[in-house]
Structures are given as structure tokens and as C-alpha cells.
Amino acid sequence: MPTEEIISLFRDIKVIGEYEDPVQIAAKLEQMQDPDFVASVSDDTAVTRGAKGILEALNIFQDQPWLYGTHQFGYIGLRKSSFDQPQIIQHAGAIEPDRTLKKSRINIRLDRLHIEKYPGGGTHNVLVTFAARNQVAEIQESVSFSQTYRVREGHSAGIAGYPVFIGLNVGSQGVAFECSTVNVKNEEDQTILGALESSPFQSGLKLLTTAQPAIAPFTEITLGVVKLLAQRNENVAVQKFYLGLDFDQAPMGVSLAEGNYIAVQVPDETAINWSDWVYKPDMGAIVRQEDYSATLPYNYVIFRVSRYEE
């Protein structure tokens, strides 16, 4: 399955965890007036006073969830047990593919957006963008959908089942898409976010089995807005991941099946052992198997794949 164009859709978006120069990170935190950063620097160690002050301040932020550049992917299957029974969580590469989804249509819905900690502090305006390739006959058309959510630090957005792509066409090799999040703090950009909350953007992107001429300009506009906001001084891209779902059952691949996929921003690819965690349907939360009061201490996105029905 060709993936170059999918990957390139977000090529201009650089998340803060990809910044190579500590000075860039410090400058971004100062622009956003991050409360932790501001509190950590005195007049003598302000960003404008030299590299030493910058490095001293950044030592405090080495283990911040927003600085991680890696994602781990988990999977929760369709519920088959009673509502009060915990459901196991598997590594997304360890599941069986559902080959009945080959050349079918699926829905993608956003079930959870959890902000453990983002730069800027307080309540965050988070612009979430999904992009994919819609397989129509022999043509693959780029599609994207953006929506903004207001989330307090340490909390999840008040959403479940939010439509992203309705009727996405799956190719014979599977489907691939990517996601990015941008923390929008620039007050002048609130009008743009307001436009994304208007009715045309509220119901997800409904896709057909034939090519739609209006899709291309719509996608270009939404991606253009995302890239513009990500580059503004007081805004910052925090998460970005690409996920190809196929039917190969390759050891390092991820299979396509109905259920929930969890994308967690982590410090390294071994940070989470999924066998230590379960989903509690009666709590509606992912918790540690040995301690139901312990929740995932990371930023994460959970999306759902389901079969499309007319």
C-alpha cells in the first residue's frame, strides 16, 4: 500500500519533542508563558540571559509527558464479557486481523483525548487532526478532519464516539492514517478555532464510494490551517503519529480489526507493558490491573474502528 503521500501530509509539522536545540524549547515555553517554566527561571537566569540559564531551567522538564517523541499502541477488542468485567489490553501488533474488512468501509471515531500535561498549563485548546487515504476504485484521495477540544491539564476531553471519518474505504492492503495535536494558545487564533467548531465541521467527514471533487480543496484548507497554527509563536505541536493497519500479521506490523486503538505518548517503546493494564467498562477508564485507582500517566488518544453500515 503506497504510504509516502500519507506520511508527507504532516511533514511540515514539528512537535516540540522533535526540537533538537534546547534553546528552541526554552524560547517556545517562554512565548507560551508556561507557568512551570516561568517559575523556574529568575531574573538572573532568564532565557534572554544566556545558555546557562536555559539549560538550568530545562533540567526541570526532562521528564515531561509533552517532551516524549515516541508512541506506543494498544488495542481493546469488542466487548464480549459482562459490563463489570475488566477487558484486557493488547499491543496493537499482537491482534488478529479481521479480513472481512478488506475492501469494505469503516468508521473512525474519537473516543478519548487525554491531556496529562501539555506546555502552557491550565486549560488547553487542542486542535486534533486526522488524515487518511480514502480508497475509491483505483484512486486514493487524501482526506483530513480537524476539531478543537478544550481540556484541563490532567483530564480528558468530554467526548466519546466523536465522528472523524464515516464510510472510509479500505483498500485490499488495509488502511493507514496519521494524527497530530496542536496546543493553541495564541488568542488571535481563537477565531479560527471557532470556525472549526461550526456545523460543517461538527459531524465528521462523510465519505462515498466514488471520488468527491470537493474533498481535495477541503483537505488542503484544513491541513493549511493546522500547519499555520502549529507554526505560530504561542502555539505548539505536541503529538504526531502514523499508523498503518493491514492484514499481514507481520511481527512489527499492526492489524486492522474492529475495536479501540490507543496511541500513547511515551519516553521509549518499552515504557508500557500492556499486560499490566486493563480497561474497566464500569469505570470507563484504563487502569492498572493491580490498582484500579492508577491511570495512565501519559498523553494519549483513543480512536475506534467499526464497520460502516448504511
PDB file of C-alpha atoms in Angstrom:
ATOM      1  CA  MET A   1       0.000   0.000   0.000  1.00  0.00           C
ATOM      2  CA  PRO A   2       1.544   3.360  -1.011  1.00  0.00           C
ATOM      3  CA  THR A   3       2.157   5.441   2.072  1.00  0.00           C
ATOM      4  CA  GLU A   4       4.520   8.212   1.046  1.00  0.00           C
ATOM      5  CA  GLU A   5       1.777  10.750   0.467  1.00  0.00           C
ATOM      6  CA  ILE A   6       0.107   9.909   3.770  1.00  0.00           C
ATOM      7  CA  ILE A   7       3.309  10.382   5.696  1.00  0.00           C
ATOM      8  CA  SER A   8       4.023  13.648   3.904  1.00  0.00           C
ATOM      9  CA  LEU A   9       0.724  15.242   4.935  1.00  0.00           C
ATOM     10  CA  PHE A  10       2.190  16.264   8.297  1.00  0.00           C
ATOM     11  CA  ARG A  11       5.806  16.586   7.188  1.00  0.00           C
ATOM     12  CA  ASP A  12       5.850  20.332   7.937  1.00  0.00           C
ATOM     13  CA  ILE A  13       4.569  19.893  11.483  1.00  0.00           C
ATOM     14  CA  LYS A  14       7.366  19.552  14.025  1.00  0.00           C
ATOM     15  CA  VAL A  15       6.296  18.534  17.515  1.00  0.00           C
ATOM     16  CA  ILE A  16       8.141  20.006  20.498  1.00  0.00           C
ATOM     17  CA  GLY A  17       9.691  16.605  21.290  1.00  0.00           C
ATOM     18  CA  GLU A  18      11.494  16.787  17.932  1.00  0.00           C
ATOM     19  CA  TYR A  19      13.254  20.070  18.719  1.00  0.00           C
ATOM     20  CA  GLU A  20      16.990  19.378  18.709  1.00  0.00           C
ATOM     21  CA  ASP A  21      18.113  22.654  20.266  1.00  0.00           C
ATOM     22  CA  PRO A  22      17.252  23.257  23.957  1.00  0.00           C
ATOM     23  CA  VAL A  23      17.189  26.974  23.182  1.00  0.00           C
ATOM     24  CA  GLN A  24      14.216  26.375  20.872  1.00  0.00           C
ATOM     25  CA  ILE A  25      12.329  24.556  23.604  1.00  0.00           C
ATOM     26  CA  ALA A  26      13.057  27.305  26.124  1.00  0.00           C
ATOM     27  CA  ALA A  27      12.016  30.015  23.675  1.00  0.00           C
ATOM     28  CA  LYS A  28       8.744  28.210  22.952  1.00  0.00           C
ATOM     29  CA  LEU A  29       7.943  27.812  26.651  1.00  0.00           C
ATOM     30  CA  GLU A  30       8.704  31.478  27.232  1.00  0.00           C
ATOM     31  CA  GLN A  31       6.459  32.527  24.326  1.00  0.00           C
ATOM     32  CA  MET A  32       3.644  30.437  25.778  1.00  0.00           C
ATOM     33  CA  GLN A  33       4.289  31.791  29.282  1.00  0.00           C
ATOM     34  CA  ASP A  34       4.377  28.243  30.586  1.00  0.00           C
ATOM     35  CA  PRO A  35       3.817  28.653  34.355  1.00  0.00           C
ATOM     36  CA  ASP A  36       6.285  25.928  35.364  1.00  0.00           C
ATOM     37  CA  PHE A  37       8.969  27.394  33.128  1.00  0.00           C
ATOM     38  CA  VAL A  38       8.331  30.953  34.276  1.00  0.00           C
ATOM     39  CA  ALA A  39       8.503  29.864  37.899  1.00  0.00           C
ATOM     40  CA  SER A  40      11.771  28.005  37.299  1.00  0.00           C
ATOM     41  CA  VAL A  41      13.713  30.972  35.932  1.00  0.00           C
ATOM     42  CA  SER A  42      14.715  34.025  37.912  1.00  0.00           C
ATOM     43  CA  ASP A  43      15.719  37.378  36.510  1.00  0.00           C
ATOM     44  CA  ASP A  44      19.296  36.178  36.556  1.00  0.00           C
ATOM     45  CA  THR A  45      18.577  33.033  34.571  1.00  0.00           C
ATOM     46  CA  ALA A  46      16.000  34.303  32.101  1.00  0.00           C
ATOM     47  CA  VAL A  47      16.098  32.879  28.596  1.00  0.00           C
ATOM     48  CA  THR A  48      17.478  36.144  27.286  1.00  0.00           C
ATOM     49  CA  ARG A  49      20.396  35.999  29.763  1.00  0.00           C
ATOM     50  CA  GLY A  50      22.247  33.109  28.132  1.00  0.00           C
ATOM     51  CA  ALA A  51      22.538  29.362  27.590  1.00  0.00           C
ATOM     52  CA  LYS A  52      23.356  28.535  31.213  1.00  0.00           C
ATOM     53  CA  GLY A  53      20.017  29.812  32.452  1.00  0.00           C
ATOM     54  CA  ILE A  54      18.226  27.947  29.671  1.00  0.00           C
ATOM     55  CA  LEU A  55      19.857  24.630  30.491  1.00  0.00           C
ATOM     56  CA  GLU A  56      19.230  25.057  34.213  1.00  0.00           C
ATOM     57  CA  ALA A  57      15.556  25.693  33.535  1.00  0.00           C
ATOM     58  CA  LEU A  58      15.213  22.780  31.098  1.00  0.00           C
ATOM     59  CA  ASN A  59      16.645  20.301  33.596  1.00  0.00           C
ATOM     60  CA  ILE A  60      13.270  20.540  35.321  1.00  0.00           C
ATOM     61  CA  PHE A  61      11.456  19.468  32.145  1.00  0.00           C
ATOM     62  CA  GLN A  62      13.407  16.372  31.143  1.00  0.00           C
ATOM     63  CA  ASP A  63      10.603  14.000  32.147  1.00  0.00           C
ATOM     64  CA  GLN A  64       7.581  15.983  30.986  1.00  0.00           C
ATOM     65  CA  PRO A  65       4.936  13.969  29.065  1.00  0.00           C
ATOM     66  CA  TRP A  66       4.832  16.605  26.298  1.00  0.00           C
ATOM     67  CA  LEU A  67       8.549  16.184  25.578  1.00  0.00           C
ATOM     68  CA  TYR A  68       8.338  12.499  24.630  1.00  0.00           C
ATOM     69  CA  GLY A  69       8.838  11.751  20.944  1.00  0.00           C
ATOM     70  CA  THR A  70       7.672   8.120  20.877  1.00  0.00           C
ATOM     71  CA  HIS A  71       4.244   6.463  20.808  1.00  0.00           C
ATOM     72  CA  GLN A  72       3.136   3.020  21.919  1.00  0.00           C
ATOM     73  CA  PHE A  73      -0.036   1.498  20.503  1.00  0.00           C
ATOM     74  CA  GLY A  74      -2.506  -0.621  22.422  1.00  0.00           C
ATOM     75  CA  TYR A  75      -5.759  -2.307  21.406  1.00  0.00           C
ATOM     76  CA  ILE A  76      -9.022  -3.097  23.189  1.00  0.00           C
ATOM     77  CA  GLY A  77     -11.268  -5.587  21.379  1.00  0.00           C
ATOM     78  CA  LEU A  78     -15.040  -5.515  21.141  1.00  0.00           C
ATOM     79  CA  ARG A  79     -16.621  -6.349  24.500  1.00  0.00           C
ATOM     80  CA  LYS A  80     -17.663  -9.996  24.804  1.00  0.00           C
ATOM     81  CA  SER A  81     -17.852 -10.276  28.587  1.00  0.00           C
ATOM     82  CA  SER A  82     -20.244  -8.694  31.076  1.00  0.00           C
ATOM     83  CA  PHE A  83     -20.132  -4.958  31.656  1.00  0.00           C
ATOM     84  CA  ASP A  84     -18.432  -5.220  35.051  1.00  0.00           C
ATOM     85  CA  GLN A  85     -15.555  -7.435  33.865  1.00  0.00           C
ATOM     86  CA  PRO A  86     -12.179  -5.830  33.041  1.00  0.00           C
ATOM     87  CA  GLN A  87     -11.074  -6.121  29.423  1.00  0.00           C
ATOM     88  CA  ILE A  88      -7.517  -6.996  28.512  1.00  0.00           C
ATOM     89  CA  ILE A  89      -5.402  -4.562  26.519  1.00  0.00           C
ATOM     90  CA  GLN A  90      -3.007  -5.947  23.911  1.00  0.00           C
ATOM     91  CA  HIS A  91      -0.142  -4.464  21.988  1.00  0.00           C
ATOM     92  CA  ALA A  92      -1.777  -3.401  18.719  1.00  0.00           C
ATOM     93  CA  GLY A  93       0.677  -5.533  16.758  1.00  0.00           C
ATOM     94  CA  ALA A  94      -0.402  -8.739  18.515  1.00  0.00           C
ATOM     95  CA  ILE A  95      -4.036  -8.915  17.383  1.00  0.00           C
ATOM     96  CA  GLU A  96      -5.686 -10.970  14.665  1.00  0.00           C
ATOM     97  CA  PRO A  97      -6.700  -9.007  11.568  1.00  0.00           C
ATOM     98  CA  ASP A  98     -10.341  -9.023  10.503  1.00  0.00           C
ATOM     99  CA  ARG A  99     -10.062  -9.908   6.824  1.00  0.00           C
ATOM    100  CA  THR A 100     -13.774  -9.286   6.286  1.00  0.00           C
ATOM    101  CA  LEU A 101     -12.864  -5.581   6.450  1.00  0.00           C
ATOM    102  CA  LYS A 102     -10.758  -5.895   3.294  1.00  0.00           C
ATOM    103  CA  LYS A 103     -12.236  -3.692   0.543  1.00  0.00           C
ATOM    104  CA  SER A 104     -15.040  -2.691   2.889  1.00  0.00           C
ATOM    105  CA  ARG A 105     -15.941   0.608   4.548  1.00  0.00           C
ATOM    106  CA  ILE A 106     -15.249   1.594   8.132  1.00  0.00           C
ATOM    107  CA  ASN A 107     -15.972   4.402  10.574  1.00  0.00           C
ATOM    108  CA  ILE A 108     -13.299   6.127  12.632  1.00  0.00           C
ATOM    109  CA  ARG A 109     -14.460   7.812  15.841  1.00  0.00           C
ATOM    110  CA  LEU A 110     -12.544   9.625  18.553  1.00  0.00           C
ATOM    111  CA  ASP A 111     -13.342   8.093  21.946  1.00  0.00           C
ATOM    112  CA  ARG A 112     -10.778   9.738  24.213  1.00  0.00           C
ATOM    113  CA  LEU A 113      -8.350  12.648  24.237  1.00  0.00           C
ATOM    114  CA  HIS A 114      -6.390  12.723  27.484  1.00  0.00           C
ATOM    115  CA  ILE A 115      -4.021  15.566  28.338  1.00  0.00           C
ATOM    116  CA  GLU A 116      -1.776  14.556  31.215  1.00  0.00           C
ATOM    117  CA  LYS A 117       0.424  17.591  30.650  1.00  0.00           C
ATOM    118  CA  TYR A 118       0.908  19.973  27.714  1.00  0.00           C
ATOM    119  CA  PRO A 119       3.074  23.101  27.557  1.00  0.00           C
ATOM    120  CA  GLY A 120       1.314  26.274  28.699  1.00  0.00           C
ATOM    121  CA  GLY A 121      -0.528  24.950  31.752  1.00  0.00           C
ATOM    122  CA  GLY A 122      -4.186  25.355  32.726  1.00  0.00           C
ATOM    123  CA  THR A 123      -6.951  24.608  30.221  1.00  0.00           C
ATOM    124  CA  HIS A 124      -5.693  23.770  26.748  1.00  0.00           C
ATOM    125  CA  ASN A 125      -7.290  24.433  23.376  1.00  0.00           C
ATOM    126  CA  VAL A 126      -6.187  21.322  21.492  1.00  0.00           C
ATOM    127  CA  LEU A 127      -6.570  21.081  17.723  1.00  0.00           C
ATOM    128  CA  VAL A 128      -6.736  17.395  16.749  1.00  0.00           C
ATOM    129  CA  THR A 129      -6.310  16.452  13.091  1.00  0.00           C
ATOM    130  CA  PHE A 130      -6.724  13.043  11.483  1.00  0.00           C
ATOM    131  CA  ALA A 131      -5.565  12.370   7.937  1.00  0.00           C
ATOM    132  CA  ALA A 132      -6.002   9.242   5.802  1.00  0.00           C
ATOM    133  CA  ARG A 133      -6.232   7.934   2.263  1.00  0.00           C
ATOM    134  CA  ASN A 134      -9.690   7.008   1.028  1.00  0.00           C
ATOM    135  CA  GLN A 135      -9.517   4.115  -1.473  1.00  0.00           C
ATOM    136  CA  VAL A 136     -12.022   4.834  -4.262  1.00  0.00           C
ATOM    137  CA  ALA A 137     -11.849   2.315  -7.143  1.00  0.00           C
ATOM    138  CA  GLU A 138      -8.217   2.613  -8.325  1.00  0.00           C
ATOM    139  CA  ILE A 139      -7.785   6.077  -6.840  1.00  0.00           C
ATOM    140  CA  GLN A 140      -6.601   7.061  -3.378  1.00  0.00           C
ATOM    141  CA  GLU A 141      -7.766  10.503  -2.261  1.00  0.00           C
ATOM    142  CA  SER A 142      -6.280  12.329   0.707  1.00  0.00           C
ATOM    143  CA  VAL A 143      -8.806  13.173   3.416  1.00  0.00           C
ATOM    144  CA  SER A 144      -8.409  15.053   6.682  1.00  0.00           C
ATOM    145  CA  PHE A 145     -10.605  16.186   9.533  1.00  0.00           C
ATOM    146  CA  SER A 146      -9.843  18.664  12.313  1.00  0.00           C
ATOM    147  CA  GLN A 147     -11.663  19.561  15.503  1.00  0.00           C
ATOM    148  CA  THR A 148     -10.749  21.513  18.603  1.00  0.00           C
ATOM    149  CA  TYR A 149     -11.325  20.488  22.215  1.00  0.00           C
ATOM    150  CA  ARG A 150     -10.874  22.347  25.487  1.00  0.00           C
ATOM    151  CA  VAL A 151      -9.169  20.113  28.020  1.00  0.00           C
ATOM    152  CA  ARG A 152      -7.938  20.845  31.524  1.00  0.00           C
ATOM    153  CA  GLU A 153      -4.489  19.530  32.343  1.00  0.00           C
ATOM    154  CA  GLY A 154      -4.675  16.092  33.920  1.00  0.00           C
ATOM    155  CA  HIS A 155      -8.133  15.459  32.437  1.00  0.00           C
ATOM    156  CA  SER A 156      -9.795  14.044  29.329  1.00  0.00           C
ATOM    157  CA  ALA A 157     -11.966  15.937  26.871  1.00  0.00           C
ATOM    158  CA  GLY A 158     -15.701  15.434  27.352  1.00  0.00           C
ATOM    159  CA  ILE A 159     -16.104  13.328  24.226  1.00  0.00           C
ATOM    160  CA  ALA A 160     -16.848   9.730  23.272  1.00  0.00           C
ATOM    161  CA  GLY A 161     -17.737   8.452  19.830  1.00  0.00           C
ATOM    162  CA  TYR A 162     -16.935  11.732  18.078  1.00  0.00           C
ATOM    163  CA  PRO A 163     -17.172  11.056  14.292  1.00  0.00           C
ATOM    164  CA  VAL A 164     -13.973  11.581  12.318  1.00  0.00           C
ATOM    165  CA  PHE A 165     -14.315   9.558   9.091  1.00  0.00           C
ATOM    166  CA  ILE A 166     -17.660   7.925   8.247  1.00  0.00           C
ATOM    167  CA  GLY A 167     -17.534   5.325   5.468  1.00  0.00           C
ATOM    168  CA  LEU A 168     -13.754   5.364   4.920  1.00  0.00           C
ATOM    169  CA  ASN A 169     -12.983   2.952   2.083  1.00  0.00           C
ATOM    170  CA  VAL A 170     -10.429   0.250   2.930  1.00  0.00           C
ATOM    171  CA  GLY A 171      -8.069  -0.995   0.219  1.00  0.00           C
ATOM    172  CA  SER A 172      -7.015  -4.593  -0.333  1.00  0.00           C
ATOM    173  CA  GLN A 173      -3.834  -3.958   1.667  1.00  0.00           C
ATOM    174  CA  GLY A 174      -5.559  -2.161   4.538  1.00  0.00           C
ATOM    175  CA  VAL A 175      -5.799   1.465   5.587  1.00  0.00           C
ATOM    176  CA  ALA A 176      -3.364   3.993   7.002  1.00  0.00           C
ATOM    177  CA  PHE A 177      -3.768   7.317   8.701  1.00  0.00           C
ATOM    178  CA  GLU A 178      -1.995   9.745  10.958  1.00  0.00           C
ATOM    179  CA  CYS A 179      -2.919  12.135  13.739  1.00  0.00           C
ATOM    180  CA  SER A 180      -1.487  15.361  15.125  1.00  0.00           C
ATOM    181  CA  THR A 181      -2.353  17.573  18.088  1.00  0.00           C
ATOM    182  CA  VAL A 182      -1.571  21.274  18.360  1.00  0.00           C
ATOM    183  CA  ASN A 183      -1.884  23.226  21.600  1.00  0.00           C
ATOM    184  CA  VAL A 184      -3.307  26.600  20.519  1.00  0.00           C
ATOM    185  CA  LYS A 185      -2.544  29.377  22.996  1.00  0.00           C
ATOM    186  CA  ASN A 186      -2.384  32.404  20.677  1.00  0.00           C
ATOM    187  CA  GLU A 187      -5.527  34.441  21.422  1.00  0.00           C
ATOM    188  CA  GLU A 188      -5.737  35.729  17.849  1.00  0.00           C
ATOM    189  CA  ASP A 189      -6.195  32.150  16.664  1.00  0.00           C
ATOM    190  CA  GLN A 190      -9.351  31.595  18.717  1.00  0.00           C
ATOM    191  CA  THR A 191     -11.461  32.826  15.778  1.00  0.00           C
ATOM    192  CA  ILE A 192     -10.002  30.098  13.577  1.00  0.00           C
ATOM    193  CA  LEU A 193     -10.772  27.513  16.228  1.00  0.00           C
ATOM    194  CA  GLY A 194     -14.295  28.885  16.401  1.00  0.00           C
ATOM    195  CA  ALA A 195     -14.701  28.232  12.672  1.00  0.00           C
ATOM    196  CA  LEU A 196     -13.673  24.615  13.208  1.00  0.00           C
ATOM    197  CA  GLU A 197     -16.450  24.314  15.779  1.00  0.00           C
ATOM    198  CA  SER A 198     -19.123  25.435  13.306  1.00  0.00           C
ATOM    199  CA  SER A 199     -21.692  22.954  11.981  1.00  0.00           C
ATOM    200  CA  PRO A 200     -19.879  21.946   8.735  1.00  0.00           C
ATOM    201  CA  PHE A 201     -17.004  20.619  10.856  1.00  0.00           C
ATOM    202  CA  GLN A 202     -19.054  19.013  13.616  1.00  0.00           C
ATOM    203  CA  SER A 203     -20.315  15.798  12.050  1.00  0.00           C
ATOM    204  CA  GLY A 204     -17.134  14.179  10.785  1.00  0.00           C
ATOM    205  CA  LEU A 205     -16.166  13.660   7.171  1.00  0.00           C
ATOM    206  CA  LYS A 206     -18.735  11.511   5.360  1.00  0.00           C
ATOM    207  CA  LEU A 207     -17.108   9.624   2.501  1.00  0.00           C
ATOM    208  CA  LEU A 208     -18.627   7.982  -0.573  1.00  0.00           C
ATOM    209  CA  THR A 209     -17.660   5.048  -2.769  1.00  0.00           C
ATOM    210  CA  THR A 210     -16.908   7.417  -5.659  1.00  0.00           C
ATOM    211  CA  ALA A 211     -14.370  10.229  -5.864  1.00  0.00           C
ATOM    212  CA  GLN A 212     -15.567  13.544  -4.415  1.00  0.00           C
ATOM    213  CA  PRO A 213     -14.170  16.651  -6.154  1.00  0.00           C
ATOM    214  CA  ALA A 214     -14.795  18.798  -3.060  1.00  0.00           C
ATOM    215  CA  ILE A 215     -12.597  16.590  -0.846  1.00  0.00           C
ATOM    216  CA  ALA A 216      -9.258  17.819  -2.216  1.00  0.00           C
ATOM    217  CA  PRO A 217      -9.774  21.547  -1.546  1.00  0.00           C
ATOM    218  CA  PHE A 218     -11.391  20.777   1.835  1.00  0.00           C
ATOM    219  CA  THR A 219      -8.354  18.711   2.814  1.00  0.00           C
ATOM    220  CA  GLU A 220      -5.929  21.371   1.594  1.00  0.00           C
ATOM    221  CA  ILE A 221      -7.727  24.057   3.613  1.00  0.00           C
ATOM    222  CA  THR A 222      -7.839  22.070   6.850  1.00  0.00           C
ATOM    223  CA  LEU A 223      -4.210  20.965   6.573  1.00  0.00           C
ATOM    224  CA  GLY A 224      -3.180  24.520   5.739  1.00  0.00           C
ATOM    225  CA  VAL A 225      -4.905  25.801   8.877  1.00  0.00           C
ATOM    226  CA  VAL A 226      -3.249  23.133  11.031  1.00  0.00           C
ATOM    227  CA  LYS A 227       0.228  23.883   9.684  1.00  0.00           C
ATOM    228  CA  LEU A 228      -0.295  27.631  10.118  1.00  0.00           C
ATOM    229  CA  LEU A 229      -1.418  27.271  13.724  1.00  0.00           C
ATOM    230  CA  ALA A 230       1.404  24.852  14.549  1.00  0.00           C
ATOM    231  CA  GLN A 231       3.988  27.440  13.472  1.00  0.00           C
ATOM    232  CA  ARG A 232       2.608  30.423  15.380  1.00  0.00           C
ATOM    233  CA  ASN A 233       4.779  31.623  18.269  1.00  0.00           C
ATOM    234  CA  GLU A 234       2.433  30.896  21.173  1.00  0.00           C
ATOM    235  CA  ASN A 235       1.191  27.587  19.749  1.00  0.00           C
ATOM    236  CA  VAL A 236       2.977  24.251  19.727  1.00  0.00           C
ATOM    237  CA  ALA A 237       2.501  20.837  18.129  1.00  0.00           C
ATOM    238  CA  VAL A 238       2.735  18.159  20.826  1.00  0.00           C
ATOM    239  CA  GLN A 239       1.774  14.775  19.379  1.00  0.00           C
ATOM    240  CA  LYS A 240       2.109  13.239  15.938  1.00  0.00           C
ATOM    241  CA  PHE A 241       1.831   9.592  14.932  1.00  0.00           C
ATOM    242  CA  TYR A 242       1.343   7.452  11.850  1.00  0.00           C
ATOM    243  CA  LEU A 243      -0.394   4.087  11.918  1.00  0.00           C
ATOM    244  CA  GLY A 244      -0.780   1.619   9.064  1.00  0.00           C
ATOM    245  CA  LEU A 245      -3.412  -1.064   9.685  1.00  0.00           C
ATOM    246  CA  ASP A 246      -3.155  -4.108   7.433  1.00  0.00           C
ATOM    247  CA  PHE A 247      -3.913  -7.827   7.144  1.00  0.00           C
ATOM    248  CA  ASP A 248      -0.347  -9.201   7.025  1.00  0.00           C
ATOM    249  CA  GLN A 249       0.154 -10.279  10.649  1.00  0.00           C
ATOM    250  CA  ALA A 250       3.789  -9.231  10.353  1.00  0.00           C
ATOM    251  CA  PRO A 251       5.616  -9.242  13.733  1.00  0.00           C
ATOM    252  CA  MET A 252       6.241  -5.490  13.661  1.00  0.00           C
ATOM    253  CA  GLY A 253       3.002  -4.511  11.897  1.00  0.00           C
ATOM    254  CA  VAL A 254      -0.440  -3.540  13.220  1.00  0.00           C
ATOM    255  CA  SER A 255      -3.555  -5.414  12.114  1.00  0.00           C
ATOM    256  CA  LEU A 256      -6.900  -3.897  11.171  1.00  0.00           C
ATOM    257  CA  ALA A 257      -9.857  -5.018  13.297  1.00  0.00           C
ATOM    258  CA  GLU A 258     -12.917  -3.528  14.938  1.00  0.00           C
ATOM    259  CA  GLY A 259     -12.237  -2.105  18.384  1.00  0.00           C
ATOM    260  CA  ASN A 260     -10.318   0.683  20.083  1.00  0.00           C
ATOM    261  CA  TYR A 261      -6.730   1.671  19.314  1.00  0.00           C
ATOM    262  CA  ILE A 262      -4.748   3.574  21.946  1.00  0.00           C
ATOM    263  CA  ALA A 263      -1.884   5.886  20.921  1.00  0.00           C
ATOM    264  CA  VAL A 264       0.179   6.862  23.978  1.00  0.00           C
ATOM    265  CA  GLN A 265       2.981   9.437  24.005  1.00  0.00           C
ATOM    266  CA  VAL A 266       5.823   7.753  25.918  1.00  0.00           C
ATOM    267  CA  PRO A 267       9.556   8.221  26.646  1.00  0.00           C
ATOM    268  CA  ASP A 268      10.502   4.948  24.921  1.00  0.00           C
ATOM    269  CA  GLU A 269       8.874   1.956  23.244  1.00  0.00           C
ATOM    270  CA  THR A 270       9.100  -0.223  26.367  1.00  0.00           C
ATOM    271  CA  ALA A 271       7.513   2.263  28.778  1.00  0.00           C
ATOM    272  CA  ILE A 272       4.204   0.371  28.897  1.00  0.00           C
ATOM    273  CA  ASN A 273       3.668  -3.344  29.404  1.00  0.00           C
ATOM    274  CA  TRP A 274       0.051  -3.677  28.303  1.00  0.00           C
ATOM    275  CA  SER A 275      -0.460  -6.822  30.399  1.00  0.00           C
ATOM    276  CA  ASP A 276      -0.198  -4.567  33.473  1.00  0.00           C
ATOM    277  CA  TRP A 277      -3.231  -2.552  32.363  1.00  0.00           C
ATOM    278  CA  VAL A 278      -6.922  -3.249  31.760  1.00  0.00           C
ATOM    279  CA  TYR A 279      -9.966  -1.350  30.598  1.00  0.00           C
ATOM    280  CA  LYS A 280     -12.737  -1.160  33.224  1.00  0.00           C
ATOM    281  CA  PRO A 281     -16.067  -0.752  31.365  1.00  0.00           C
ATOM    282  CA  ASP A 282     -17.932   0.142  34.551  1.00  0.00           C
ATOM    283  CA  MET A 283     -15.432   2.955  35.204  1.00  0.00           C
ATOM    284  CA  GLY A 284     -14.879   3.877  31.554  1.00  0.00           C
ATOM    285  CA  ALA A 285     -11.157   4.065  32.239  1.00  0.00           C
ATOM    286  CA  ILE A 286      -7.831   2.362  31.589  1.00  0.00           C
ATOM    287  CA  VAL A 287      -6.383   1.389  34.962  1.00  0.00           C
ATOM    288  CA  ARG A 288      -3.524  -0.621  36.364  1.00  0.00           C
ATOM    289  CA  GLN A 289      -4.576  -4.234  36.864  1.00  0.00           C
ATOM    290  CA  GLU A 290      -3.268  -4.301  40.433  1.00  0.00           C
ATOM    291  CA  ASP A 291      -4.584  -0.873  41.398  1.00  0.00           C
ATOM    292  CA  TYR A 292      -7.817   0.408  39.862  1.00  0.00           C
ATOM    293  CA  SER A 293      -7.081   3.923  41.150  1.00  0.00           C
ATOM    294  CA  ALA A 294      -3.930   4.206  38.986  1.00  0.00           C
ATOM    295  CA  THR A 295      -4.498   5.565  35.465  1.00  0.00           C
ATOM    296  CA  LEU A 296      -2.122   6.001  32.525  1.00  0.00           C
ATOM    297  CA  PRO A 297       0.232   8.909  33.392  1.00  0.00           C
ATOM    298  CA  TYR A 298       0.685   9.997  29.767  1.00  0.00           C
ATOM    299  CA  ASN A 299      -0.920  11.988  26.984  1.00  0.00           C
ATOM    300  CA  TYR A 300      -2.976   9.691  24.788  1.00  0.00           C
ATOM    301  CA  VAL A 301      -5.564   9.454  22.029  1.00  0.00           C
ATOM    302  CA  ILE A 302      -8.054   6.594  21.703  1.00  0.00           C
ATOM    303  CA  PHE A 303      -9.913   6.070  18.444  1.00  0.00           C
ATOM    304  CA  ARG A 304     -12.437   3.436  17.434  1.00  0.00           C
ATOM    305  CA  VAL A 305     -12.710   1.393  14.253  1.00  0.00           C
ATOM    306  CA  SER A 306     -16.151  -0.003  13.421  1.00  0.00           C
ATOM    307  CA  ARG A 307     -17.826  -1.481  10.381  1.00  0.00           C
ATOM    308  CA  TYR A 308     -19.796   1.000   8.281  1.00  0.00           C
ATOM    309  CA  GLU A 309     -23.475   0.269   7.787  1.00  0.00           C
ATOM    310  CA  GLU A 310     -25.906   2.109   5.535  1.00  0.00           C
TER     311      GLU A 310
END
